[in-house]
Short mmCIF file of N, CA and C in Angstrom, two decimals:
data_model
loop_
_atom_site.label_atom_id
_atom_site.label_comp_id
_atom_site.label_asym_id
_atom_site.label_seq_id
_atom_site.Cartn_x
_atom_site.Cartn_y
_atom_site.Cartn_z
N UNK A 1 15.39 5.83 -9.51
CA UNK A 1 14.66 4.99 -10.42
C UNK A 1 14.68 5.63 -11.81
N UNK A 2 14.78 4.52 -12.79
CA UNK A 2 14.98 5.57 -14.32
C UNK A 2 13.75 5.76 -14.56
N UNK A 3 12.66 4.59 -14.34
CA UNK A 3 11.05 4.88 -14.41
C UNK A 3 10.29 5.08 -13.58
N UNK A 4 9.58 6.41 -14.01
CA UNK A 4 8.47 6.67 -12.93
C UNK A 4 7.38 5.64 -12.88
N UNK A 5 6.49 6.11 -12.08
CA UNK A 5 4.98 5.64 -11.95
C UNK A 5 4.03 6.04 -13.11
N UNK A 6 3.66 4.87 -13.84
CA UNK A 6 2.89 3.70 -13.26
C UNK A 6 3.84 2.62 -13.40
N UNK A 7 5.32 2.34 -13.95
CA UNK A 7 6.17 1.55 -14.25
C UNK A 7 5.93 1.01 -12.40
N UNK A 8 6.30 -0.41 -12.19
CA UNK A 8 6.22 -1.09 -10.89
C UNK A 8 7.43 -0.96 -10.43
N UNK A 9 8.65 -0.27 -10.83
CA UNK A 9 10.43 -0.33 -10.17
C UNK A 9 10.06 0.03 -9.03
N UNK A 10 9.58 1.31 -8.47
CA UNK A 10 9.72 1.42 -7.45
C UNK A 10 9.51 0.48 -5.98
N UNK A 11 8.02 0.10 -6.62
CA UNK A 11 7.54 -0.72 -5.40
C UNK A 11 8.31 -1.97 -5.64
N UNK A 12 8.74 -3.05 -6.41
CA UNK A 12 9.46 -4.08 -6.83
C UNK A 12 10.57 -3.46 -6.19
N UNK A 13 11.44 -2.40 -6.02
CA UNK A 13 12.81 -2.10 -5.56
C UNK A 13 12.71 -2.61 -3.93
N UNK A 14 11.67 -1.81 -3.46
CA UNK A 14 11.34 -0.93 -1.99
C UNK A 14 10.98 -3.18 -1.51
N UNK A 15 10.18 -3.53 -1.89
CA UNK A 15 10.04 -5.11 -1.58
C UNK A 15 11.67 -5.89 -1.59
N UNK A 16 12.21 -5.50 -2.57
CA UNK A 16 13.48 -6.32 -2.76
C UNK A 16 14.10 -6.07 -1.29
N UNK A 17 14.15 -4.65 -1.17
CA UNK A 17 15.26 -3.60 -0.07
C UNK A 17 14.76 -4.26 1.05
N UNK A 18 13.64 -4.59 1.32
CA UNK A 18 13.18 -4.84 2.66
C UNK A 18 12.79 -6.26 2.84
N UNK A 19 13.27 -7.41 1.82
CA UNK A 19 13.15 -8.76 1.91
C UNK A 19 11.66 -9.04 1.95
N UNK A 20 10.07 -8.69 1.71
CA UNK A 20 9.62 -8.72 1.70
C UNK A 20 8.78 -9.35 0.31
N UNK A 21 7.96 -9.99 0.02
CA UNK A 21 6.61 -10.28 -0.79
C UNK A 21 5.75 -8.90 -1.11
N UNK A 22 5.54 -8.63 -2.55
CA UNK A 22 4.47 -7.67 -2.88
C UNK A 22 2.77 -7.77 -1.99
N UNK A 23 3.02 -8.91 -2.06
CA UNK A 23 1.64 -9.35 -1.59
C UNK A 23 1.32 -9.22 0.25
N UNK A 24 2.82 -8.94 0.61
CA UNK A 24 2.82 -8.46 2.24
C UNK A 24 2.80 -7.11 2.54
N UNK A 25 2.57 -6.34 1.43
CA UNK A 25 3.04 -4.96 1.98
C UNK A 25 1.85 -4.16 1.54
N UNK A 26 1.41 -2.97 1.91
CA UNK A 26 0.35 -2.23 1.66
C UNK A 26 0.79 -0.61 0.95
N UNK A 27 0.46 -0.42 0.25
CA UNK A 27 1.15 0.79 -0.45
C UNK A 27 0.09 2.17 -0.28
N UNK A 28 -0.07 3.37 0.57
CA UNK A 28 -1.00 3.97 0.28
C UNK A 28 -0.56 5.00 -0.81
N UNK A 29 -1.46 5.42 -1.11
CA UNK A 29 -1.29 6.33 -2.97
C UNK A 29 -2.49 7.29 -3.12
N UNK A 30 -1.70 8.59 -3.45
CA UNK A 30 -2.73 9.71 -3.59
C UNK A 30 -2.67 10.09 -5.10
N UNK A 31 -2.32 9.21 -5.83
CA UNK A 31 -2.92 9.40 -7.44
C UNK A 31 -3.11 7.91 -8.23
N UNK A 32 -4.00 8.55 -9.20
CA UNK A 32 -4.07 6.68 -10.17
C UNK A 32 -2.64 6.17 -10.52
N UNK A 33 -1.59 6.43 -11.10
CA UNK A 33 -0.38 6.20 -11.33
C UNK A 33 0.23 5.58 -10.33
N UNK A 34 0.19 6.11 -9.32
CA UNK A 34 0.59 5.64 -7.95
C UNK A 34 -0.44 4.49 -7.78
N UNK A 35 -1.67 4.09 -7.76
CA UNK A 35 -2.20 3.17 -7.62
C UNK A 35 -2.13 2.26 -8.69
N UNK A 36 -1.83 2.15 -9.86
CA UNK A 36 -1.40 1.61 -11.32
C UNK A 36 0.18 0.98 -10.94
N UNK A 37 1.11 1.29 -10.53
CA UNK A 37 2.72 1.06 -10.30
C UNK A 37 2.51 -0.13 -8.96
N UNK A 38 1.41 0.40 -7.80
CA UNK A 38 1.47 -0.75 -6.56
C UNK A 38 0.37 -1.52 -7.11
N UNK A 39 -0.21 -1.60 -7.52
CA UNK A 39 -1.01 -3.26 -7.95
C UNK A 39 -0.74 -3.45 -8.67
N UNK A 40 0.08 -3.05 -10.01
CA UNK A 40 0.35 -3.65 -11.18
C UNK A 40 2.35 -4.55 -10.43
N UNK A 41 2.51 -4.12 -9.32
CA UNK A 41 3.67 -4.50 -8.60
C UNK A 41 2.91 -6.14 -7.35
N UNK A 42 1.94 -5.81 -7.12
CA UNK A 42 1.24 -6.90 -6.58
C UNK A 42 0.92 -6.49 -5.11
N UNK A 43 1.08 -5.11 -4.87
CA UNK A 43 0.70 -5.00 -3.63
C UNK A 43 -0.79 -4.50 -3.24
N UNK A 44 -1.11 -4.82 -1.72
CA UNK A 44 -2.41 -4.45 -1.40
C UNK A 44 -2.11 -2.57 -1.41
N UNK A 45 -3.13 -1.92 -2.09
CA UNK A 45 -3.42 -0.48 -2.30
C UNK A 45 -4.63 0.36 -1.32
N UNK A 46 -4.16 1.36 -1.03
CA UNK A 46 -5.45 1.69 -0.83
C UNK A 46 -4.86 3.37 -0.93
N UNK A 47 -6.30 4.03 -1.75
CA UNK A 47 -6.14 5.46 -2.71
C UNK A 47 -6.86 6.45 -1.29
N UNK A 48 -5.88 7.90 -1.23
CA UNK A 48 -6.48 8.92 -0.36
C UNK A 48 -6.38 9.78 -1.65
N UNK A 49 -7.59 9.84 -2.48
CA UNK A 49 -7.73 10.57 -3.60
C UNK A 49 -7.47 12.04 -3.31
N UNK A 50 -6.25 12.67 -4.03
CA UNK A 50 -6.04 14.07 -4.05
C UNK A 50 -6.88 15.16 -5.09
N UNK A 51 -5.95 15.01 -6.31
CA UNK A 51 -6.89 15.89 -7.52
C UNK A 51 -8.12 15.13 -8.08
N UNK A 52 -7.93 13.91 -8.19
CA UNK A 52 -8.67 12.93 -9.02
C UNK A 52 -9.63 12.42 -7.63
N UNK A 53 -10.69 11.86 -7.85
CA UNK A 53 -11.54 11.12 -8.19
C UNK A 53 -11.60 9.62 -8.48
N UNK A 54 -11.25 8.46 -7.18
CA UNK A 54 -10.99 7.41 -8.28
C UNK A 54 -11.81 6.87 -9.64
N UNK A 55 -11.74 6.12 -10.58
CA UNK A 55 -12.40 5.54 -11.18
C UNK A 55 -12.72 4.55 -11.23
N UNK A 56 -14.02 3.87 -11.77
CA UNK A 56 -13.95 2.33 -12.06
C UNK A 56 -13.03 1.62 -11.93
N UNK A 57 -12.08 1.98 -12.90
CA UNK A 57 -10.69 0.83 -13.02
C UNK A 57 -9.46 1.29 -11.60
N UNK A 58 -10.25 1.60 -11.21
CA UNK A 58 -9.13 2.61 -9.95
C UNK A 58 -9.52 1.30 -8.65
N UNK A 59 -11.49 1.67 -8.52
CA UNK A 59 -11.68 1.11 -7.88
C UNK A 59 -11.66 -0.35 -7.30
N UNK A 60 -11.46 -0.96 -9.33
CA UNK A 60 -11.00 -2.67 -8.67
C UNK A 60 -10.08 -2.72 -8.35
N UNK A 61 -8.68 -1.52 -8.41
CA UNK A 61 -7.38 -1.93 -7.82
C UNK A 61 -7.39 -2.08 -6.54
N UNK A 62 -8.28 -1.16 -5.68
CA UNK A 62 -7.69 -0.73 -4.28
C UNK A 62 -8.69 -0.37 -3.27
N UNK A 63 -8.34 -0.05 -2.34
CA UNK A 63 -9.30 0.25 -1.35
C UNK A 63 -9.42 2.12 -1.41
N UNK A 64 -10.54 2.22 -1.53
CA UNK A 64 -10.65 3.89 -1.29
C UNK A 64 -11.35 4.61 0.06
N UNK A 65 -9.95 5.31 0.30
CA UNK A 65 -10.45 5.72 1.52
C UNK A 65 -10.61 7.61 1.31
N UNK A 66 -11.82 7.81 1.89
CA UNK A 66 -12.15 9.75 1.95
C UNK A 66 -11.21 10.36 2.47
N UNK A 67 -10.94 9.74 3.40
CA UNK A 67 -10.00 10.24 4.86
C UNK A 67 -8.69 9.54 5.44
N UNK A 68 -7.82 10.51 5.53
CA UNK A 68 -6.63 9.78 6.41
C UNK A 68 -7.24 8.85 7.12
N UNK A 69 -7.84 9.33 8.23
CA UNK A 69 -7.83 8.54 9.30
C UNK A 69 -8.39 7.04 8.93
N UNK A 70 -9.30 6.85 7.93
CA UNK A 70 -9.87 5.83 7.30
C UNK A 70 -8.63 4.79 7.27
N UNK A 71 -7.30 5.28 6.19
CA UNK A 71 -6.22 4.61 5.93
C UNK A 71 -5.85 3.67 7.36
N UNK A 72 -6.07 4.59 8.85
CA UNK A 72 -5.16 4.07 10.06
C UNK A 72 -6.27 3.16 10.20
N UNK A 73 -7.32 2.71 10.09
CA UNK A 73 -8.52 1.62 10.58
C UNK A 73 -8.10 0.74 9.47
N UNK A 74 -7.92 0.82 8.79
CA UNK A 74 -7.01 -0.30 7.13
C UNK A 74 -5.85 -0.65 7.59
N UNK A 75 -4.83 0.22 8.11
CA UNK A 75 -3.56 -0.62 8.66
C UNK A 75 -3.34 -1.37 9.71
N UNK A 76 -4.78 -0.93 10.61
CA UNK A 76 -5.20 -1.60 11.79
C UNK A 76 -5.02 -3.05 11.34
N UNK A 77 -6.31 -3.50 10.83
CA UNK A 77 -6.74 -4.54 9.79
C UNK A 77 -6.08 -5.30 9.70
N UNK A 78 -4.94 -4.19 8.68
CA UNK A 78 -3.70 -5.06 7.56
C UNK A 78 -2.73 -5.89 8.22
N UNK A 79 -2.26 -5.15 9.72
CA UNK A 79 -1.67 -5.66 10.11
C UNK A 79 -1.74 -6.35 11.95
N UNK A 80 -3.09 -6.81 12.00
CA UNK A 80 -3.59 -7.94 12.63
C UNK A 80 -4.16 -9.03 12.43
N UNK A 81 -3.75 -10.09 13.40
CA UNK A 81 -4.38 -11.25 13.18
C UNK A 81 -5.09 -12.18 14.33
N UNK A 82 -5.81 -12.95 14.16
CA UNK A 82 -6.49 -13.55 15.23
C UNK A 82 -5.21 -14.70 15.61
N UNK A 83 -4.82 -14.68 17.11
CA UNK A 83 -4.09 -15.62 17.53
C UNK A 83 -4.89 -16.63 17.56
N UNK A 84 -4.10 -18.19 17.09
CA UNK A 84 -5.45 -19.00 16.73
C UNK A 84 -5.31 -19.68 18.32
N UNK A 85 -3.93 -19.73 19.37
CA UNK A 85 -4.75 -20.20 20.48
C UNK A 85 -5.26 -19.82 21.71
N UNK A 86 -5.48 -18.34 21.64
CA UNK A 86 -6.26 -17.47 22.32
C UNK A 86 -7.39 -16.89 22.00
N UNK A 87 -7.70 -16.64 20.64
CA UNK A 87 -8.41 -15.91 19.87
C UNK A 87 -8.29 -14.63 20.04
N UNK A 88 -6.88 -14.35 20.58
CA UNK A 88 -7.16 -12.44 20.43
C UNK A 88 -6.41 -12.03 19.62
N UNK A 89 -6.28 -10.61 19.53
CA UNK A 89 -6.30 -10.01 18.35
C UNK A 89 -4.78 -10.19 18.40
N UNK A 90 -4.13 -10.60 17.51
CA UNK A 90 -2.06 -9.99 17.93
C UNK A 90 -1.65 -9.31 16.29
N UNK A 91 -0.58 -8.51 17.21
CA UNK A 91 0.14 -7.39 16.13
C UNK A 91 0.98 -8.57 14.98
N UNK A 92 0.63 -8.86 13.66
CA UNK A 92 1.46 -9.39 12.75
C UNK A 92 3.02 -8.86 12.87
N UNK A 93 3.47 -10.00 12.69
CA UNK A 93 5.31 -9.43 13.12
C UNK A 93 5.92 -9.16 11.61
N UNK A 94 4.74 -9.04 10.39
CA UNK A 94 5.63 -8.24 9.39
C UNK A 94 5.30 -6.93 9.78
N UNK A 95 4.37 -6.50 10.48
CA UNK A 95 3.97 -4.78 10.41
C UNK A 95 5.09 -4.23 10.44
N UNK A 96 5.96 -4.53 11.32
CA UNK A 96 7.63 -3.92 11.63
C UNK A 96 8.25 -3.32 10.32
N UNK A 97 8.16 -4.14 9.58
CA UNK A 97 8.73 -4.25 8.02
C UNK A 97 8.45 -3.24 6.62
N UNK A 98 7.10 -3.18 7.71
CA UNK A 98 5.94 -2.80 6.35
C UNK A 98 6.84 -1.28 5.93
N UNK A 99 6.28 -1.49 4.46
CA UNK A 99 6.71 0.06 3.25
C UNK A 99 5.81 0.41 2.97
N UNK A 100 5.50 1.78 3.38
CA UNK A 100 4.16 2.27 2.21
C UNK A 100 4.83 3.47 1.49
N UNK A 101 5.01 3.48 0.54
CA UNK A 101 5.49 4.82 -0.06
C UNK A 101 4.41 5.83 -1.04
N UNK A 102 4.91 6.91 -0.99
CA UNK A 102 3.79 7.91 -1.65
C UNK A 102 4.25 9.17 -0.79
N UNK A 103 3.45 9.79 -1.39
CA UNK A 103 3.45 11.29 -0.87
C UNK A 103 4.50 12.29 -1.41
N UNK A 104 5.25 11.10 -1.38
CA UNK A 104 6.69 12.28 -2.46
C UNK A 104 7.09 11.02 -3.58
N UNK A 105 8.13 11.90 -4.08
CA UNK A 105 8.71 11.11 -5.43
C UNK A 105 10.14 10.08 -4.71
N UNK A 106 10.54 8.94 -5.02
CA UNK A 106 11.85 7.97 -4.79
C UNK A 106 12.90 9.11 -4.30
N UNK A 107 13.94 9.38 -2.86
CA UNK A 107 14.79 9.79 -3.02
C UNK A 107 15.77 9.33 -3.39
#
């Protein structure tokens, strides 16, 4: 990528690559930049705050979670749905698909 984060290439690339909608994919992010690049890209966010602290403007982007494990009860979530003619819970068949990137930089 020629632009880093908060520029949206990455996540706009990573959606293209995987035929996917911004709006289907969940991005987790351990800095504001990283949370600035996936919602300003249109995806659902949610921040495992490292150095920072989210902020106000952090917090209308995304979901903030204290804890890893918090994130896995969010992807739970993200990627279930109520079968409407059983009413139970079933695995969404984009989860397969799903991108979350972070933790390192684009290889």
């Amino acid at each position: 990528m020629k632009r880093g984060k908060p520029f949206t290439d990455i996540y706009l690339f990573d959606c293209r690559k995987s035929g996917l909608e911004p709006g289907e994919c969940l991005a987790i992010e351990d800095s504001p930049n990283g949370v600035r690049s996936a919602y300003g890209a249109g995806e659902k966010v949610v921040i495992v705050p490292d150095l920072t602290g989210p902020t106000d403007e952090l917090r209308r982007m995304c979901r903030v979670a204290d804890r890893i494990e918090e994130v896995m009860e969010y992807l739970i979530t993200f990627h279930t749905s109520i079968d409407p003619e059983n009413g139970k819970l079933s695995d969404c068949k984009k989860a397969r698909k799903c991108i979350c990137t972070d933790f390192f930089d684009y290889y």
